[in-house]
XYZ file of C-alpha atoms in Angstrom:
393
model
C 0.000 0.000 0.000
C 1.898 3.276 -1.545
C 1.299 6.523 0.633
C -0.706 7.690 -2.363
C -3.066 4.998 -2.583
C -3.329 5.441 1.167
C -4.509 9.300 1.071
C -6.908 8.782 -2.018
C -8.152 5.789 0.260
C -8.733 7.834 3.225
C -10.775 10.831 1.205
C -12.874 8.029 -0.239
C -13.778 7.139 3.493
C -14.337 10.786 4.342
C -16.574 11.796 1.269
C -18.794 8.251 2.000
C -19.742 9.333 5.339
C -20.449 12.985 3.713
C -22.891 11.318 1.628
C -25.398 9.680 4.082
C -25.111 12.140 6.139
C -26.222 14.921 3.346
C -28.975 12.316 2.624
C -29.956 11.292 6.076
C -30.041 15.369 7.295
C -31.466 16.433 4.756
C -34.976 14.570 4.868
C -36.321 17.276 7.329
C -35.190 19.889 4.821
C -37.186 18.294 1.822
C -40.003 16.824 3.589
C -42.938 19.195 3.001
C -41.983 20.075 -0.431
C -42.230 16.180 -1.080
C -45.527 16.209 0.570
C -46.729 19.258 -1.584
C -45.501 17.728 -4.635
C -47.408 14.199 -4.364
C -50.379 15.831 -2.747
C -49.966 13.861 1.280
C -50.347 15.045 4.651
C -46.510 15.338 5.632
C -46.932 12.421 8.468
C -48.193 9.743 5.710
C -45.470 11.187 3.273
C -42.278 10.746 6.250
C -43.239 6.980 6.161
C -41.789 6.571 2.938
C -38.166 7.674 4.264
C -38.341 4.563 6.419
C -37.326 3.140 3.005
C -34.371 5.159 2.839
C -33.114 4.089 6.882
C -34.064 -0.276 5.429
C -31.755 0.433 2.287
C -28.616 1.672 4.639
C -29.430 -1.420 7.143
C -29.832 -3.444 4.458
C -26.598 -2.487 2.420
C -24.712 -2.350 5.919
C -25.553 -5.929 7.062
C -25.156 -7.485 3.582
C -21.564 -6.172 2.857
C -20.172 -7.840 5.701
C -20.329 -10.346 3.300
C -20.156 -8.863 -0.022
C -16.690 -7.321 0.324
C -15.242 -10.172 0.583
C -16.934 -12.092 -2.898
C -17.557 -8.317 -4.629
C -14.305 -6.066 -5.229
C -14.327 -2.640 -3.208
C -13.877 -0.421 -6.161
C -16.090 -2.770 -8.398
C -19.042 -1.914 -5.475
C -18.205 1.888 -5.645
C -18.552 1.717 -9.454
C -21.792 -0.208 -9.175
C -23.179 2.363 -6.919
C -22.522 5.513 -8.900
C -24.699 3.580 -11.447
C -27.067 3.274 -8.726
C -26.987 6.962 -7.737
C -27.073 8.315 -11.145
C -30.680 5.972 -12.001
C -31.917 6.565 -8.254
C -31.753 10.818 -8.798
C -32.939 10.241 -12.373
C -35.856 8.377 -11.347
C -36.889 11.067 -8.274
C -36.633 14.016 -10.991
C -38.852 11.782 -13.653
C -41.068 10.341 -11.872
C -44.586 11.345 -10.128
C -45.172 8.039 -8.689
C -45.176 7.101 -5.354
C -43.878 3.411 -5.238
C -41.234 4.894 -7.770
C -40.166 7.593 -5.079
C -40.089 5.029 -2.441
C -37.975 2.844 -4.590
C -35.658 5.494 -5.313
C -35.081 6.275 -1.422
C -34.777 2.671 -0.641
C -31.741 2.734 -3.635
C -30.227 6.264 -2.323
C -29.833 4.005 1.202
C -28.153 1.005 -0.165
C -25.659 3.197 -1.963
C -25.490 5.311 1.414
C -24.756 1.971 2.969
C -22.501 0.347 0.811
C -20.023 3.538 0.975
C -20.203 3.851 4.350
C -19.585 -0.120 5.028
C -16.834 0.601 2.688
C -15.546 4.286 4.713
C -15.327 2.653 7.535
C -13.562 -0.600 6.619
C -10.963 1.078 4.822
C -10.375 3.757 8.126
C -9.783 0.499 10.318
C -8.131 -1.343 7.807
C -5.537 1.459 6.721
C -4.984 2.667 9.836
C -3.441 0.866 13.245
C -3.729 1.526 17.467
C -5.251 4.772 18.577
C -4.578 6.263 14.814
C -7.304 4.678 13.742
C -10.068 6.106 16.549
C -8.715 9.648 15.551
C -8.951 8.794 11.743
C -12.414 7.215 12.545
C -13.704 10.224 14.491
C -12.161 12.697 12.009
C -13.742 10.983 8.784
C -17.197 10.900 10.855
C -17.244 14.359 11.791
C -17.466 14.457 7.568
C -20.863 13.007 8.280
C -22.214 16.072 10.726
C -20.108 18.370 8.232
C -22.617 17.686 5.463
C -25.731 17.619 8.084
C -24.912 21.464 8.920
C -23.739 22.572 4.866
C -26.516 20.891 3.118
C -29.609 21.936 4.633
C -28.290 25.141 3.755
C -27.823 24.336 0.224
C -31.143 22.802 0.054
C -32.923 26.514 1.529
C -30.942 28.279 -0.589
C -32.425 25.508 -3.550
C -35.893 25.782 -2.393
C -36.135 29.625 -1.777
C -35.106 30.140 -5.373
C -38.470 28.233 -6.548
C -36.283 25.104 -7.767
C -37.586 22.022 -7.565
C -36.918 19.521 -4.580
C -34.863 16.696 -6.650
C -32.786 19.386 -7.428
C -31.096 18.722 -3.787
C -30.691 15.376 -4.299
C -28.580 15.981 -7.782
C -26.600 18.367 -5.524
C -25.870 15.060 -3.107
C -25.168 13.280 -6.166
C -21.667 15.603 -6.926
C -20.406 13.789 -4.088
C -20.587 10.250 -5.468
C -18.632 11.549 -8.466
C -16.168 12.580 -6.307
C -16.332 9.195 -5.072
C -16.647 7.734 -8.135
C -13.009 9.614 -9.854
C -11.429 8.629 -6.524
C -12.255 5.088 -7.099
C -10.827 4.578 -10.706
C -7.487 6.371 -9.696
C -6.518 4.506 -6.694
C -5.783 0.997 -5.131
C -8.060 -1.201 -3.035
C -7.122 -3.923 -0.439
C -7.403 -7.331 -1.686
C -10.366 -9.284 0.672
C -11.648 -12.703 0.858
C -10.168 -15.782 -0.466
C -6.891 -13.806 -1.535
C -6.910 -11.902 1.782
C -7.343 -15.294 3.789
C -3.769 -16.963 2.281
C -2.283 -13.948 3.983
C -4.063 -14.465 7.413
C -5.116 -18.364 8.018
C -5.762 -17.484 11.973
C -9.615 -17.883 12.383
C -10.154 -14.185 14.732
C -12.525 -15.179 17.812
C -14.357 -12.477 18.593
C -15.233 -12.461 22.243
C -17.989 -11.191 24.440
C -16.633 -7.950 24.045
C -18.197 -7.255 20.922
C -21.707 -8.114 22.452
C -21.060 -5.167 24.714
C -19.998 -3.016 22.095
C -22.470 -4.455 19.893
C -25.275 -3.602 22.890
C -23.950 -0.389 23.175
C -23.659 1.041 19.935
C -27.502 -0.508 19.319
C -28.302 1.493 22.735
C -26.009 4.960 21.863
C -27.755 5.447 18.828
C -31.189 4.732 19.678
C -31.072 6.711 22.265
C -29.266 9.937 20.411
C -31.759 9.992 17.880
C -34.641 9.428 20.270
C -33.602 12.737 22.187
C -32.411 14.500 19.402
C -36.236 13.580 17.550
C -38.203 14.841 20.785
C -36.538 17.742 22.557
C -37.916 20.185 19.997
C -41.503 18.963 21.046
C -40.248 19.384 24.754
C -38.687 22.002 24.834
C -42.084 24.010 22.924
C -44.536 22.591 24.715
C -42.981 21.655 28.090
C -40.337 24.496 28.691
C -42.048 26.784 26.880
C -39.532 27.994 24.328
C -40.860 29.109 20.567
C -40.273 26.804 17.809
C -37.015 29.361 16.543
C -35.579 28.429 20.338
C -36.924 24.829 19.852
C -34.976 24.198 17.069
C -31.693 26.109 18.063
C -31.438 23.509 20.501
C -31.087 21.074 18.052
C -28.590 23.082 15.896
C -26.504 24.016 19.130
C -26.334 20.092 19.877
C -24.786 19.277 16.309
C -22.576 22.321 16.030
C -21.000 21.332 19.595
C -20.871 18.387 17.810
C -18.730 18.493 15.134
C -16.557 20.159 17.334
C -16.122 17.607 19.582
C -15.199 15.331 16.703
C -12.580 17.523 15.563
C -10.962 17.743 19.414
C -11.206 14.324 20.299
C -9.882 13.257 16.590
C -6.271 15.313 18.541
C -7.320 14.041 22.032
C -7.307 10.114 21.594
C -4.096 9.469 20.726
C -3.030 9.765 23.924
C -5.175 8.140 25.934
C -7.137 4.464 26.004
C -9.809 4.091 24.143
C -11.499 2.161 26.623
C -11.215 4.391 29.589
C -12.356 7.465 27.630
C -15.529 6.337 26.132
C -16.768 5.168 29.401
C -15.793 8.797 30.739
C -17.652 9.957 28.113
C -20.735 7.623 28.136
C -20.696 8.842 31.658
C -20.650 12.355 31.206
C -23.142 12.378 28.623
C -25.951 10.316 30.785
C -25.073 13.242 33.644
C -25.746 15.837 31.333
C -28.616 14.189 29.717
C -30.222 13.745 32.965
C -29.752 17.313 33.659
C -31.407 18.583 30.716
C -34.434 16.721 31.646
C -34.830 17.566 35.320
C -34.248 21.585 34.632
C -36.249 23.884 35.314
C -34.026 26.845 33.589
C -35.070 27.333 30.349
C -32.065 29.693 29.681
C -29.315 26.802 30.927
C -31.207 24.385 28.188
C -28.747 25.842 25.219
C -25.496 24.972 27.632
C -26.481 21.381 28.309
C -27.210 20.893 24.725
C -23.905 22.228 23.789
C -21.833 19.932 26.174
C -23.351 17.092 25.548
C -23.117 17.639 21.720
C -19.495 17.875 23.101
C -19.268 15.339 24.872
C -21.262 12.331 23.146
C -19.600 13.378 19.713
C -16.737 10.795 20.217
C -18.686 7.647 21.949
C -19.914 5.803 18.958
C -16.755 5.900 16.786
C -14.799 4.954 19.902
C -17.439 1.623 19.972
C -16.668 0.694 16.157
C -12.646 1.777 17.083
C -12.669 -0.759 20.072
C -14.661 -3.415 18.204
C -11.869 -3.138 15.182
C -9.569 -3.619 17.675
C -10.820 -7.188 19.124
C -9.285 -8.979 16.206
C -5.847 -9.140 15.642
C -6.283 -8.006 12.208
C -9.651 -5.712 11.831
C -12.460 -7.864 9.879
C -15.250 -6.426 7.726
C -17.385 -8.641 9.239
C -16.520 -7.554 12.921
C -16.716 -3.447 12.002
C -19.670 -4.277 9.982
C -21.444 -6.191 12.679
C -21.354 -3.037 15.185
C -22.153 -0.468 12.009
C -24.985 -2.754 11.463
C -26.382 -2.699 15.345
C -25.835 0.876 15.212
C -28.426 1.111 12.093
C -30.896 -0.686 13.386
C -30.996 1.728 16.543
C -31.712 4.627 13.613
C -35.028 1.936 12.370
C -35.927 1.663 15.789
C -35.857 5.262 16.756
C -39.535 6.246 15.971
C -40.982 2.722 16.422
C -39.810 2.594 20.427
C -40.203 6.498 20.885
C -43.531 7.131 18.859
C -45.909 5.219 21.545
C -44.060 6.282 24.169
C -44.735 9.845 23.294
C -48.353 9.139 22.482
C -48.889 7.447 26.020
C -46.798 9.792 28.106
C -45.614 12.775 26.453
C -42.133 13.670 25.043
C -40.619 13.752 28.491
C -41.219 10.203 28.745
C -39.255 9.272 25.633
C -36.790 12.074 26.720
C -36.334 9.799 29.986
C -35.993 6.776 27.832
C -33.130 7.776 25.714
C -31.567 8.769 29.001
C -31.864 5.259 29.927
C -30.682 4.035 27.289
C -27.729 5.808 27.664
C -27.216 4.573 31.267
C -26.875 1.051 29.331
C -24.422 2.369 26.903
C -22.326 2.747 30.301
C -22.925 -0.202 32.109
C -21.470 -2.107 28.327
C -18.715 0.316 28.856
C -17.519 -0.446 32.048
C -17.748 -4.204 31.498
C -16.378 -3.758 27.944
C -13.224 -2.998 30.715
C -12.886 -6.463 32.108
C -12.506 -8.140 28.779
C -11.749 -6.327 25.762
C -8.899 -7.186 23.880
C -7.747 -4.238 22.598
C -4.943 -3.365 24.152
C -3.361 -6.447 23.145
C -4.484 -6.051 19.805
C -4.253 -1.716 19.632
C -0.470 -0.796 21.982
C 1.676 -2.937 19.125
C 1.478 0.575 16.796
C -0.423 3.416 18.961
C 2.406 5.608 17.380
């Protein structure tokens, strides 16, 4: 692996997670333009994104797999075909199965890039490099949650059409796409295997991690979802104040990202994330007991903060298990992490229709109590210092 290939490699990794996250964000940007144009009340017409979240799980959980049977750059190549007929179709078409289609095929090629981001950051990258790499190429993912809802006001108050945002997302693949026929891949599977006969055991420790990263997420999105509700109707903030929150939370954020990407070099991976997992259940905990309506906008901002580096620390750690880091293994905890972003509205929605958005807020806060508990005993048997110290140059 030349240098070269290495740093075309690594920009591949970072534009993949700028992708879902410009179509993931986005949604609430495009949402009741999409509604207006197929003539739905906007709660019928966000059902139809829950295609988009099964085409990243579905992607995610199969390319454990396919990466070792399909090429990485022969995926990449597939998917910009993908992309190109998906955003075709959405600016075509006035159907509604057709549109629904289309998301579900924007969220496998969502998931097969980011399956693919990820493996290459663990695989090109050793010891605590590779949890600052991690962090830094998934702070790419908030960077295009906070530049393309922008883009896509500045689309929509010129009068242009909503699939015009999505062609917008689309100039991303290409990058990805001239990235891909310039530089070279890892070799996987059957190839790969000569190299390494050792069959990796993974341990309970990936459970944990695998519990945790299932709980982390779940419970991120299912305060993140309800505190504008809260904070309106419960705190009594305006909807301007409501949503600040929200922007404060993912500014603080990206951020964090960006400090701990510098911070965890120096310290164990282990040991910080449950620091972290603790801090952010304090602060969580706080924010939902307040009365102060005016401290709201601090809490948010610290634990932005301080959550921003938990869950790449989990995939870090569970790369770290194995002596050499599998795409099955990172896969495995990407995949448990997706299926908290399914779950999100399933386990929060009744909650919040029985007891109010306080309730769910209270749940995620739970949730994030578990994240801890995997954290600490994550501590009595992970393997990655053996696996990590060897190069935590």
């Amino acid at each position: 692996m030349t240098n070269r290939d290495r740093i075309g490699l690594t920009w591949i990794s970072f534009f993949s997670y700028a992708l879902t996250g410009a179509v993931v964000i986005v949604t609430g940007m495009v949402l009741e333009n999409i509604a207006d144009y197929f003539h739905l009340p906007v709660a019928q017409m966000s059902n139809t994104f829950t295609f988009l979240n099964a085409g990243i799980l579905a992607a995610v959980f199969l390319n454990a797999w396919l990466m070792e049977i399909i090429p990485l750059r022969r995926q990449l190549i597939f998917g910009f075909v993908l992309m190109v007929l998906a955003v075709l179709g959405l600016m075509t078409s006035h159907s509604l199965s057709v549109f629904s289609l289309c998301m579900f095929v924007l969220g496998v090629v969502s998931g097969i890039t980011m399956s693919i981001g990820t493996f290459l950051i663990t695989h090109l990258y050793e010891g605590r490099q590779r949890g600052s790499r991690l962090l830094f190429t998934d702070s790419f993912f908030s960077m295009a949650g906070t530049i393309f809802p922008i883009i896509a006001a500045a689309l929509l108050a010129r009068s242009l059409p909503w699939y015009w945002v999505y062609v917008c997302i689309g100039v991303i693949y290409v990058a990805i796409f001239v990235l891909a026929l310039c530089f070279e891949f890892p070799v996987l599977g059957k190839k790969a295997a000569v190299k390494q006969p050792e069959k990796e055991k993974w341990g309970i420790g990936v459970l944990f991690l695998a519990v945790a990263a299932l709980c982390y997420i779940l419970g991120q999105l299912g305060f993140i979802g309800w505190v504008p509700l809260y904070a309106t109707k419960t705190m009594g903030l305006d909807l301007t104040q409501a949503g600040s929150l929200v922007g404060n939370f993912w500014t603080a954020y990206m951020i964090g990202m960006w400090a701990f990407s510098a911070i965890l070099r120096f310290f164990d991976p282990q040991r910080i994330v449950t620091l972290l997992t603790l801090l952010a259940t304090g602060l969580m905990y706080w924010f939902i007991s307040s009365n102060d309506a005016a401290m709201l906008k601090w809490i948010m901002m610290s634990l932005g903060f301080f959550s921003s580096a938990i869950y790449t620390t989990l995939i870090t750690l569970g790369s770290l298990q194995t002596k050499v880091s599998s795409p099955k293994l990172v896969n495995f905890i990407l995949t448990c992490g997706t299926i908290g972003t399914m779950l999100t509205f399933v386990v929060t929605g009744p909650i919040v229709d029985k007891h109010g958005a306080h309730a769910a807020l209270s749940t995620a806060n739970m949730l994030y109590a578990v994240v801890f508990v995997m954290c600490v005993l994550l501590g009595f048997v992970s393997k990655h210092k053996r696996h990590g110290h060897m190069s935590s140059h």
